[in-house]
Tab-separated table of C-alpha atoms and ligand atoms in Angstrom:
chain	number	residue	atom	x	y	z
A	26	UNK	CA	-27.766	-47.987	-16.282
A	27	UNK	CA	-25.824	-51.233	-15.899
A	28	UNK	CA	-28.966	-52.957	-17.155
A	29	UNK	CA	-28.684	-50.972	-20.418
A	30	UNK	CA	-25.091	-52.085	-20.932
A	31	UNK	CA	-26.057	-55.729	-20.414
A	32	UNK	CA	-29.018	-55.579	-22.803
A	33	UNK	CA	-26.974	-56.606	-25.878
A	34	UNK	CA	-24.943	-59.197	-23.994
A	35	UNK	CA	-25.643	-62.866	-24.669
A	36	UNK	CA	-24.644	-64.019	-21.182
A	37	UNK	CA	-26.714	-65.716	-18.479
A	38	UNK	CA	-26.390	-63.675	-15.340
A	39	UNK	CA	-24.534	-60.751	-13.823
A	40	UNK	CA	-24.293	-58.996	-10.501
A	41	UNK	CA	-23.103	-55.682	-9.137
A	42	UNK	CA	-22.245	-54.597	-5.628
A	43	UNK	CA	-21.038	-51.189	-4.536
A	44	UNK	CA	-18.334	-51.689	-1.929
A	45	UNK	CA	-18.970	-48.774	0.409
A	46	UNK	CA	-15.758	-48.951	2.503
A	47	UNK	CA	-13.413	-48.838	-0.521
A	48	UNK	CA	-15.624	-47.013	-3.017
A	49	UNK	CA	-15.014	-49.857	-5.512
A	50	UNK	CA	-17.663	-51.397	-7.750
A	51	UNK	CA	-17.654	-55.201	-7.772
A	52	UNK	CA	-18.977	-56.957	-10.861
A	53	UNK	CA	-19.481	-60.615	-11.705
A	54	UNK	CA	-20.543	-61.638	-15.215
A	55	UNK	CA	-21.455	-65.262	-15.914
A	56	UNK	CA	-21.587	-65.720	-19.661
A	57	UNK	CA	-22.316	-69.445	-19.901
A	58	UNK	CA	-22.703	-72.363	-17.518
A	59	UNK	CA	-23.612	-74.876	-20.249
A	60	UNK	CA	-20.323	-76.785	-19.932
A	61	UNK	CA	-19.871	-76.116	-16.217
A	62	UNK	CA	-19.620	-73.236	-13.741
A	63	UNK	CA	-18.487	-69.941	-15.252
A	64	UNK	CA	-14.770	-69.709	-14.493
A	65	UNK	CA	-12.504	-66.708	-15.022
A	66	UNK	CA	-10.269	-64.412	-13.049
A	67	UNK	CA	-10.925	-61.305	-10.989
A	68	UNK	CA	-9.506	-58.201	-12.653
A	69	UNK	CA	-8.604	-55.308	-10.344
A	70	UNK	CA	-8.315	-52.070	-12.244
A	71	UNK	CA	-8.922	-48.323	-12.067
A	72	UNK	CA	-11.392	-47.465	-14.844
A	73	UNK	CA	-12.534	-44.056	-16.015
A	74	UNK	CA	-16.099	-45.020	-15.066
A	75	UNK	CA	-17.725	-48.032	-13.332
A	76	UNK	CA	-19.554	-48.693	-16.603
A	77	UNK	CA	-16.191	-49.278	-18.310
A	78	UNK	CA	-15.406	-51.900	-15.671
A	79	UNK	CA	-18.762	-53.573	-16.172
A	80	UNK	CA	-18.321	-53.586	-19.968
A	81	UNK	CA	-14.937	-55.273	-19.450
A	82	UNK	CA	-16.536	-57.955	-17.243
A	83	UNK	CA	-19.234	-58.684	-19.849
A	84	UNK	CA	-16.786	-58.857	-22.768
A	85	UNK	CA	-14.160	-60.894	-20.931
A	86	UNK	CA	-16.712	-63.393	-19.588
A	87	UNK	CA	-17.685	-64.250	-23.169
A	88	UNK	CA	-14.044	-64.806	-24.132
A	89	UNK	CA	-13.731	-67.109	-21.107
A	90	UNK	CA	-16.623	-69.268	-22.389
A	91	UNK	CA	-14.738	-69.775	-25.655
A	92	UNK	CA	-11.438	-70.369	-23.869
A	93	UNK	CA	-12.853	-73.064	-21.580
A	94	UNK	CA	-14.656	-74.786	-24.446
A	95	UNK	CA	-11.612	-74.750	-26.735
A	96	UNK	CA	-9.560	-76.178	-23.855
A	97	UNK	CA	-12.105	-79.012	-23.426
A	98	UNK	CA	-12.589	-78.141	-19.752
A	99	UNK	CA	-15.792	-78.753	-17.756
A	100	UNK	CA	-16.217	-75.035	-17.172
A	101	UNK	CA	-18.171	-72.203	-18.677
A	102	UNK	CA	-17.178	-68.572	-18.905
A	103	UNK	CA	-17.249	-65.952	-16.198
A	104	UNK	CA	-15.308	-62.943	-15.058
A	105	UNK	CA	-15.173	-60.611	-12.086
A	106	UNK	CA	-14.033	-57.009	-12.147
A	107	UNK	CA	-13.189	-54.839	-9.188
A	108	UNK	CA	-13.415	-51.315	-10.551
A	109	UNK	CA	-11.420	-49.514	-7.866
A	110	UNK	CA	-10.700	-45.844	-7.331
A	111	UNK	CA	-7.134	-46.869	-6.497
A	112	UNK	CA	-5.281	-50.176	-6.317
A	113	UNK	CA	-4.776	-51.116	-2.648
A	114	UNK	CA	-1.205	-52.030	-1.701
A	115	UNK	CA	-0.481	-55.780	-1.666
A	116	UNK	CA	-0.456	-56.986	1.942
A	117	UNK	CA	-2.350	-53.953	3.263
A	118	UNK	CA	-5.352	-54.340	5.618
A	119	UNK	CA	-7.508	-52.411	3.086
A	120	UNK	CA	-6.706	-54.930	0.383
A	121	UNK	CA	-7.445	-57.854	2.656
A	122	UNK	CA	-10.829	-56.394	3.665
A	123	UNK	CA	-11.708	-55.688	0.022
A	124	UNK	CA	-10.958	-59.277	-1.025
A	125	UNK	CA	-12.878	-60.695	1.938
A	126	UNK	CA	-15.948	-58.745	0.825
A	127	UNK	CA	-15.299	-59.768	-2.782
A	128	UNK	CA	-15.205	-63.396	-1.608
A	129	UNK	CA	-18.613	-62.952	0.019
A	130	UNK	CA	-19.953	-61.484	-3.219
A	131	UNK	CA	-18.611	-64.447	-5.226
A	132	UNK	CA	-20.116	-66.863	-2.722
A	133	UNK	CA	-23.538	-65.288	-3.254
A	134	UNK	CA	-23.589	-66.878	-6.744
A	135	UNK	CA	-23.669	-70.312	-5.134
A	136	UNK	CA	-20.905	-71.814	-7.288
A	137	UNK	CA	-22.217	-70.632	-10.670
A	138	UNK	CA	-19.076	-68.478	-10.813
A	139	UNK	CA	-15.559	-69.653	-9.902
A	140	UNK	CA	-12.858	-67.022	-9.621
A	141	UNK	CA	-9.062	-66.997	-9.983
A	142	UNK	CA	-6.332	-64.364	-10.336
A	143	UNK	CA	-6.140	-61.943	-13.252
A	144	UNK	CA	-4.721	-58.490	-13.899
A	145	UNK	CA	-3.453	-56.923	-10.636
A	146	UNK	CA	-4.582	-59.877	-8.527
A	147	UNK	CA	-2.533	-62.877	-7.442
A	148	UNK	CA	-2.462	-66.113	-5.434
A	149	UNK	CA	-2.247	-64.222	-2.107
A	150	UNK	CA	-5.502	-62.408	-2.935
A	151	UNK	CA	-7.107	-65.762	-3.792
A	152	UNK	CA	-6.048	-67.049	-0.361
A	153	UNK	CA	-8.078	-64.204	1.154
A	154	UNK	CA	-11.059	-64.829	-1.147
A	155	UNK	CA	-10.941	-68.494	-0.075
A	156	UNK	CA	-11.672	-67.429	3.510
A	157	UNK	CA	-15.173	-66.509	2.324
A	158	UNK	CA	-15.920	-68.905	-0.542
A	159	UNK	CA	-14.906	-72.329	-1.812
A	160	UNK	CA	-15.390	-71.173	-5.404
A	161	UNK	CA	-11.850	-70.004	-6.052
A	162	UNK	CA	-8.823	-71.442	-7.870
A	163	UNK	CA	-5.200	-70.322	-7.892
A	164	UNK	CA	-4.427	-70.019	-4.183
A	165	UNK	CA	-0.821	-70.233	-3.040
A	166	UNK	CA	0.596	-73.775	-2.756
A	167	UNK	CA	0.901	-73.188	1.012
A	168	UNK	CA	-2.888	-72.838	1.097
A	169	UNK	CA	-3.685	-75.780	-1.144
A	170	UNK	CA	-3.512	-74.017	-4.510
A	171	UNK	CA	-1.502	-74.904	-7.614
A	172	UNK	CA	0.522	-71.705	-7.646
A	173	UNK	CA	1.425	-69.598	-10.651
A	174	UNK	CA	-0.440	-70.841	-13.765
A	175	UNK	CA	2.096	-68.996	-15.922
A	176	UNK	CA	4.021	-72.265	-15.961
A	177	UNK	CA	1.184	-74.072	-17.788
A	178	UNK	CA	0.467	-71.077	-19.981
A	179	UNK	CA	4.055	-70.977	-21.231
A	180	UNK	CA	4.065	-74.699	-22.082
A	181	UNK	CA	0.748	-74.332	-23.927
A	182	UNK	CA	2.042	-71.359	-25.914
A	183	UNK	CA	5.155	-73.345	-26.806
A	184	UNK	CA	3.010	-76.159	-28.242
A	185	UNK	CA	0.885	-73.568	-30.038
A	186	UNK	CA	3.948	-71.985	-31.615
A	187	UNK	CA	5.101	-75.353	-32.914
A	188	UNK	CA	1.662	-76.012	-34.428
A	189	UNK	CA	1.620	-72.573	-36.054
A	190	UNK	CA	5.148	-73.062	-37.380
A	191	UNK	CA	4.126	-76.388	-38.907
A	192	UNK	CA	1.262	-74.662	-40.673
A	193	UNK	CA	2.897	-71.453	-41.837
A	194	UNK	CA	6.560	-72.368	-42.123
A	195	UNK	CA	6.289	-76.004	-43.187
A	196	UNK	CA	7.737	-77.625	-40.065
A	197	UNK	CA	7.196	-77.624	-36.342
A	198	UNK	CA	10.965	-77.819	-35.913
A	199	UNK	CA	11.956	-74.474	-34.425
A	200	UNK	CA	15.700	-74.895	-34.949
A	201	UNK	CA	17.012	-71.614	-36.300
A	202	UNK	CA	13.569	-69.981	-36.389
A	203	UNK	CA	13.593	-66.409	-35.120
A	204	UNK	CA	11.008	-65.707	-32.419
A	205	UNK	CA	10.421	-62.260	-30.989
A	206	UNK	CA	8.920	-62.363	-27.488
A	207	UNK	CA	7.265	-59.109	-26.472
A	208	UNK	CA	7.244	-59.120	-22.669
A	209	UNK	CA	9.411	-61.572	-20.741
A	210	UNK	CA	7.465	-61.783	-17.465
A	211	UNK	CA	5.831	-64.808	-15.899
A	212	UNK	CA	4.820	-66.390	-19.222
A	213	UNK	CA	7.230	-64.815	-21.724
A	214	UNK	CA	10.264	-65.577	-19.555
A	215	UNK	CA	9.378	-69.240	-19.214
A	216	UNK	CA	8.458	-69.461	-22.899
A	217	UNK	CA	11.913	-68.130	-23.773
A	218	UNK	CA	13.491	-71.100	-22.006
A	219	UNK	CA	11.279	-73.614	-23.845
A	220	UNK	CA	12.029	-72.001	-27.211
A	221	UNK	CA	15.735	-71.844	-26.471
A	222	UNK	CA	15.654	-75.551	-25.658
A	223	UNK	CA	14.040	-76.176	-29.060
A	224	UNK	CA	16.806	-74.322	-30.881
A	225	UNK	CA	14.969	-71.102	-31.735
A	226	UNK	CA	16.822	-67.818	-32.182
A	227	UNK	CA	15.326	-65.481	-29.625
A	228	UNK	CA	14.755	-61.750	-29.813
A	229	UNK	CA	13.514	-60.271	-26.543
A	230	UNK	CA	11.774	-56.979	-25.772
A	231	UNK	CA	10.465	-55.677	-22.455
A	232	UNK	CA	9.542	-52.222	-21.198
A	233	UNK	CA	11.772	-53.128	-18.291
A	234	UNK	CA	14.936	-53.539	-20.385
A	235	UNK	CA	16.970	-55.114	-17.583
A	236	UNK	CA	14.542	-58.043	-17.529
A	237	UNK	CA	15.170	-58.732	-21.223
A	238	UNK	CA	18.928	-58.121	-20.879
A	239	UNK	CA	19.382	-60.653	-18.071
A	240	UNK	CA	17.438	-63.328	-19.936
A	241	UNK	CA	19.211	-62.558	-23.213
A	242	UNK	CA	22.561	-63.066	-21.511
A	243	UNK	CA	21.391	-66.379	-20.070
A	244	UNK	CA	19.915	-67.698	-23.320
A	245	UNK	CA	22.340	-66.184	-25.806
A	246	UNK	CA	19.541	-64.088	-27.304
A	247	UNK	CA	19.453	-60.535	-28.606
A	248	UNK	CA	17.240	-57.728	-27.411
A	249	UNK	CA	15.411	-54.908	-29.150
A	250	UNK	CA	13.873	-51.799	-27.552
A	251	UNK	CA	10.263	-52.285	-26.480
A	252	UNK	CA	9.151	-49.276	-28.506
A	253	UNK	CA	8.749	-50.422	-32.090
A	254	UNK	CA	9.606	-54.043	-31.250
A	255	UNK	CA	6.575	-55.378	-33.130
A	256	UNK	CA	8.073	-54.271	-36.456
A	257	UNK	CA	11.225	-56.369	-35.967
A	258	UNK	CA	11.821	-58.877	-38.743
A	259	UNK	CA	11.271	-62.404	-37.386
A	260	UNK	CA	9.563	-65.672	-38.283
A	261	UNK	CA	7.250	-65.683	-35.266
A	262	UNK	CA	6.012	-62.808	-33.147
A	263	UNK	CA	4.899	-63.856	-29.671
A	264	UNK	CA	3.012	-61.092	-27.825
A	265	UNK	CA	3.300	-61.881	-24.105
A	266	UNK	CA	2.755	-58.458	-22.580
A	267	UNK	CA	-0.459	-56.509	-23.119
A	268	UNK	CA	-3.648	-56.657	-25.188
A	269	UNK	CA	-4.583	-54.660	-28.263
A	270	UNK	CA	-1.224	-55.150	-30.010
A	271	UNK	CA	-2.789	-56.141	-33.348
A	272	UNK	CA	-4.483	-53.023	-34.679
A	273	UNK	CA	-5.009	-51.026	-37.861
A	274	UNK	CA	-1.830	-49.111	-36.974
A	275	UNK	CA	0.438	-52.062	-36.167
A	276	UNK	CA	-0.587	-54.832	-38.552
A	277	UNK	CA	0.862	-53.079	-41.616
A	278	UNK	CA	4.219	-52.757	-39.848
A	279	UNK	CA	4.561	-56.408	-38.825
A	280	UNK	CA	7.470	-58.257	-40.432
A	281	UNK	CA	6.658	-61.811	-39.291
A	282	UNK	CA	4.792	-64.801	-40.714
A	283	UNK	CA	3.122	-65.982	-37.523
A	284	UNK	CA	1.636	-64.261	-34.460
A	285	UNK	CA	1.362	-66.704	-31.562
A	286	UNK	CA	1.590	-65.484	-27.992
A	287	UNK	CA	0.060	-65.466	-24.528
A	288	UNK	CA	-1.346	-61.950	-24.275
A	289	UNK	CA	-5.112	-61.699	-23.871
A	290	UNK	CA	-7.220	-59.703	-26.339
A	291	UNK	CA	-4.484	-59.272	-28.924
A	292	UNK	CA	-6.900	-58.077	-31.619
A	293	UNK	CA	-7.757	-54.434	-30.936
A	294	UNK	CA	-11.048	-54.959	-32.805
A	295	UNK	CA	-12.719	-57.882	-34.616
A	296	UNK	CA	-11.780	-56.268	-37.959
A	297	UNK	CA	-8.118	-56.802	-37.066
A	298	UNK	CA	-8.687	-60.546	-37.421
A	299	UNK	CA	-9.417	-59.848	-41.111
A	300	UNK	CA	-6.519	-57.415	-41.418
A	301	UNK	CA	-3.942	-59.840	-40.141
A	302	UNK	CA	-5.212	-62.603	-42.431
A	303	UNK	CA	-5.101	-60.260	-45.435
A	304	UNK	CA	-1.530	-59.389	-44.477
A	305	UNK	CA	-0.661	-63.061	-44.998
A	306	UNK	CA	0.182	-63.651	-41.337
A	307	UNK	CA	-1.069	-66.737	-39.500
A	308	UNK	CA	-2.696	-65.669	-36.238
A	309	UNK	CA	-3.093	-68.182	-33.383
A	310	UNK	CA	-6.262	-67.015	-31.563
A	311	UNK	CA	-5.189	-65.799	-28.135
A	312	UNK	CA	-7.745	-67.557	-25.969
A	313	UNK	CA	-6.895	-70.892	-27.576
A	314	UNK	CA	-3.121	-70.678	-27.358
A	315	UNK	CA	-3.052	-69.162	-23.848
A	316	UNK	CA	-5.465	-71.646	-22.242
A	317	UNK	CA	-2.612	-73.415	-20.449
A	318	UNK	CA	-3.318	-71.244	-17.393
A	319	UNK	CA	-6.890	-72.463	-16.928
A	320	UNK	CA	-5.823	-76.002	-17.847
A	321	UNK	CA	-3.210	-75.790	-15.060
A	322	UNK	CA	-5.737	-74.481	-12.505
A	323	UNK	CA	-8.559	-76.877	-13.339
A	324	UNK	CA	-6.319	-79.900	-13.921
A	325	UNK	CA	-4.366	-79.648	-10.702
A	326	UNK	CA	-7.033	-78.200	-8.391
A	327	UNK	CA	-10.346	-79.746	-9.402
A	328	UNK	CA	-9.764	-82.567	-11.901
A	329	UNK	CA	-6.964	-84.367	-10.050
A	330	UNK	CA	-4.689	-84.833	-13.069
A	331	UNK	CA	-1.242	-86.362	-12.750
A	332	UNK	CA	1.783	-84.876	-14.539
A	333	UNK	CA	1.375	-87.093	-17.614
A	334	UNK	CA	-2.255	-86.036	-18.095
A	335	UNK	CA	-1.328	-82.392	-17.614
A	336	UNK	CA	1.461	-82.649	-20.182
A	337	UNK	CA	-0.875	-84.328	-22.681
A	338	UNK	CA	-3.596	-81.720	-22.202
A	339	UNK	CA	-1.175	-78.834	-22.622
A	340	UNK	CA	0.144	-80.458	-25.803
A	341	UNK	CA	-3.502	-80.670	-26.914
A	342	UNK	CA	-3.463	-76.906	-27.419
A	343	UNK	CA	-1.296	-77.508	-30.485
A	344	UNK	CA	-3.771	-80.088	-31.784
A	345	UNK	CA	-6.730	-77.734	-31.302
A	346	UNK	CA	-4.902	-74.920	-33.088
A	347	UNK	CA	-4.110	-77.195	-36.018
A	348	UNK	CA	-7.828	-77.999	-36.315
A	349	UNK	CA	-8.631	-74.276	-36.248
A	350	UNK	CA	-6.047	-73.492	-38.935
A	351	UNK	CA	-7.439	-76.273	-41.143
A	352	UNK	CA	-11.011	-75.132	-40.621
A	353	UNK	CA	-10.113	-71.522	-41.437
A	354	UNK	CA	-8.411	-72.551	-44.669
A	355	UNK	CA	-11.143	-74.975	-45.723
A	356	UNK	CA	-13.886	-72.408	-45.151
A	357	UNK	CA	-11.958	-69.340	-46.307
A	358	UNK	CA	-12.464	-67.615	-42.969
A	359	UNK	CA	-10.094	-66.042	-40.469
A	360	UNK	CA	-8.541	-68.116	-37.716
A	361	UNK	CA	-10.301	-65.879	-35.173
A	362	UNK	CA	-13.675	-66.685	-36.755
A	363	UNK	CA	-12.837	-70.387	-37.023
A	364	UNK	CA	-11.920	-70.516	-33.316
A	365	UNK	CA	-15.119	-68.787	-32.262
A	366	UNK	CA	-17.259	-71.018	-34.506
A	367	UNK	CA	-15.598	-74.103	-33.038
A	368	UNK	CA	-16.043	-72.951	-29.428
A	369	UNK	CA	-19.673	-71.948	-30.021
A	370	UNK	CA	-20.409	-75.336	-31.624
A	371	UNK	CA	-18.901	-77.114	-28.624
A	372	UNK	CA	-21.034	-75.070	-26.230
A	373	UNK	CA	-24.138	-75.714	-28.337
A	374	UNK	CA	-23.372	-79.457	-28.379
A	375	UNK	CA	-22.997	-79.420	-24.608
A	376	UNK	CA	-26.348	-77.723	-24.098
B	417	NAD	P1	3.686	-60.377	-16.389
B	417	NAD	O1	3.210	-59.101	-15.804
B	417	NAD	O2	4.385	-61.356	-15.506
B	417	NAD	O3	4.688	-60.078	-17.592
B	417	NAD	C1	4.428	-59.102	-18.568
B	417	NAD	C2	5.767	-58.563	-19.042
B	417	NAD	O4	5.520	-57.685	-20.143
B	417	NAD	C3	6.519	-57.752	-17.986
B	417	NAD	O5	7.865	-58.143	-17.954
B	417	NAD	C4	6.345	-56.297	-18.458
B	417	NAD	O6	7.443	-55.477	-18.091
B	417	NAD	C5	6.276	-56.501	-19.957
B	417	NAD	N1	5.600	-55.456	-20.722
B	417	NAD	C6	4.479	-54.773	-20.405
B	417	NAD	N2	4.149	-53.938	-21.401
B	417	NAD	C7	5.074	-54.103	-22.378
B	417	NAD	C8	5.267	-53.554	-23.656
B	417	NAD	N3	4.439	-52.632	-24.150
B	417	NAD	N4	6.322	-53.964	-24.401
B	417	NAD	C9	7.169	-54.898	-23.917
B	417	NAD	N5	7.035	-55.467	-22.699
B	417	NAD	C10	6.001	-55.070	-21.947
B	417	NAD	O7	2.407	-61.028	-17.095
B	417	NAD	P2	2.211	-62.546	-17.533
B	417	NAD	O8	1.536	-63.285	-16.461
B	417	NAD	O9	3.492	-63.062	-18.103
B	417	NAD	O10	1.126	-62.396	-18.696
B	417	NAD	C11	1.489	-61.870	-19.949
B	417	NAD	C12	0.256	-61.787	-20.832
B	417	NAD	O11	-0.318	-63.080	-20.982
B	417	NAD	C13	-0.877	-60.903	-20.294
B	417	NAD	O12	-1.539	-60.302	-21.376
B	417	NAD	C14	-1.784	-61.884	-19.608
B	417	NAD	O13	-3.122	-61.406	-19.548
B	417	NAD	C15	-1.674	-63.060	-20.549
B	417	NAD	N6	-1.996	-64.343	-19.910
B	417	NAD	C16	-1.293	-64.766	-18.847
B	417	NAD	C17	-1.604	-65.981	-18.268
B	417	NAD	C18	-0.831	-66.502	-17.081
B	417	NAD	O14	-0.993	-67.664	-16.755
B	417	NAD	N7	0.015	-65.705	-16.436
B	417	NAD	C19	-2.633	-66.772	-18.795
B	417	NAD	C20	-3.323	-66.328	-19.924
B	417	NAD	C21	-2.995	-65.101	-20.476
């Protein structure tokens, strides 16, 4: 049955293992190794069915191929999913055992897949995975890792916002520009500080209102309730919480000129890339603008970059986005299409 799901997938290789002790299904999907080993995080999630988890792995591995290519990294795209019946408590023996077995599974791909943290997994889990395989990034600094990549992601999104502002608003100068950040966690919180430093007027929304309130006090920002936040009038909307925020229902309610944020899978469906363009809103493709996380992991852990190189590569996200915006306009296509065309061309050239 998993074979049927994979039949329309353009990727190279996938694997499945049923983890008897936990009842979880482990999946690895390697979409492309043309530019390097397939790299992408391990997502731990409770799905309605194991097939849903597998479909997620296939889809996300393809997005990782485009992300790595657009970030000019020597990696291809891959993704792992642990489709669990329940999420084991952080620090529990059950969780440790699960990630040890997951590490063995990853190791069985012989380096064609390199994992990292993703939804519901973190650096401590990667420390455990590293006990069974060398093909893991994002361990804790105490164990030789580069720590939370949210730092790099936030800097990359900041550069992306400036590039989008230059395109849609006529200047990359953010002084006095209103930016709504949806979700002020690891990335959104750090981004708020960068934007504040650049003179932007911040509007913050978080389903945990205290988080937004504390930051708003610190940065002299205002807050809006998380429910309905997307419809707030602003120059730039920066989704930094969950996926699927740009949909047939929401796009008509948006009151911004730019959407540029860290959240993965912002378009609920490919058609929403057309909808947002028709609405006259410049969309910064998510996997391009949020690549600072993989740049951070690869740069610090495998490519040996110094701080100056890291800073230059994160700033490069703005340059890449500018090229995508220009290509979209020149060809009369959406920015989402232009980004995918560019990434596919880079993969084809690397073949
Ligand atoms: P996080 O969990 O640290 O922060 C998310 C924040 O969003 C939390 O404060 C949460 O309360 C809030 N939130 C959740 N749902 C919300 C909603 N509906 N409305 C308003 N606020 C809501 O996560 P993060 O690491 O900051 O990542 C944010 C997004 O960026 C995710 O989509 C993630 O996949 C994506 N991303 C993160 C990285 C990274 O390096 N951390 C890299 C690439 C992409």
